XYZ file of C-alpha atoms in Angstrom:
55
model
C 93.284 -129.616 -108.651
C 95.488 -130.295 -111.777
C 98.251 -132.425 -109.950
C 96.553 -135.637 -111.038
C 96.397 -134.283 -114.684
C 100.115 -133.275 -114.996
C 99.572 -129.520 -114.821
C 102.458 -127.359 -113.846
C 102.728 -125.170 -110.799
C 102.238 -122.132 -113.173
C 99.134 -123.731 -114.822
C 97.603 -124.560 -111.333
C 98.325 -121.202 -110.154
C 96.437 -119.582 -112.943
C 93.511 -121.571 -112.608
C 93.353 -120.699 -108.765
C 94.602 -117.288 -108.824
C 97.391 -117.579 -106.746
C 101.272 -117.649 -107.348
C 103.205 -120.685 -108.673
C 105.134 -120.525 -105.471
C 102.117 -120.831 -103.560
C 101.091 -123.948 -105.322
C 104.669 -125.418 -104.878
C 104.403 -124.861 -101.194
C 101.019 -126.456 -100.795
C 102.139 -129.488 -102.937
C 105.323 -129.850 -100.764
C 102.980 -129.863 -97.697
C 100.669 -132.470 -99.253
C 103.814 -134.782 -100.316
C 105.113 -134.524 -96.745
C 101.969 -135.181 -94.980
C 101.398 -138.285 -97.192
C 104.882 -139.369 -96.878
C 105.283 -139.411 -100.578
C 108.488 -138.779 -102.552
C 106.995 -136.899 -105.487
C 104.257 -135.559 -107.589
C 103.727 -138.671 -109.597
C 103.441 -140.793 -106.398
C 100.741 -138.360 -105.147
C 98.749 -138.664 -108.612
C 98.789 -142.505 -108.165
C 97.755 -142.313 -104.439
C 94.884 -139.839 -105.666
C 93.906 -142.347 -108.594
C 93.887 -145.300 -106.079
C 91.693 -143.424 -103.748
C 89.332 -142.553 -106.578
C 89.885 -138.720 -106.443
C 89.336 -137.306 -109.885
C 90.530 -133.931 -110.979
C 88.004 -131.619 -112.686
C 88.886 -130.663 -116.119
């Protein structure tokens, strides 16, 4: 998705053809559901689960 590669909301939005605000909202929901404090923690969790982002 881009979260694990350190992309900004704007960069992710451009790749997915959505607005940066939409990306931010989805990331907020992901963090809440996983009970994680920030994007770095989400990226670390994804790595621990073996989830890799496509280039």
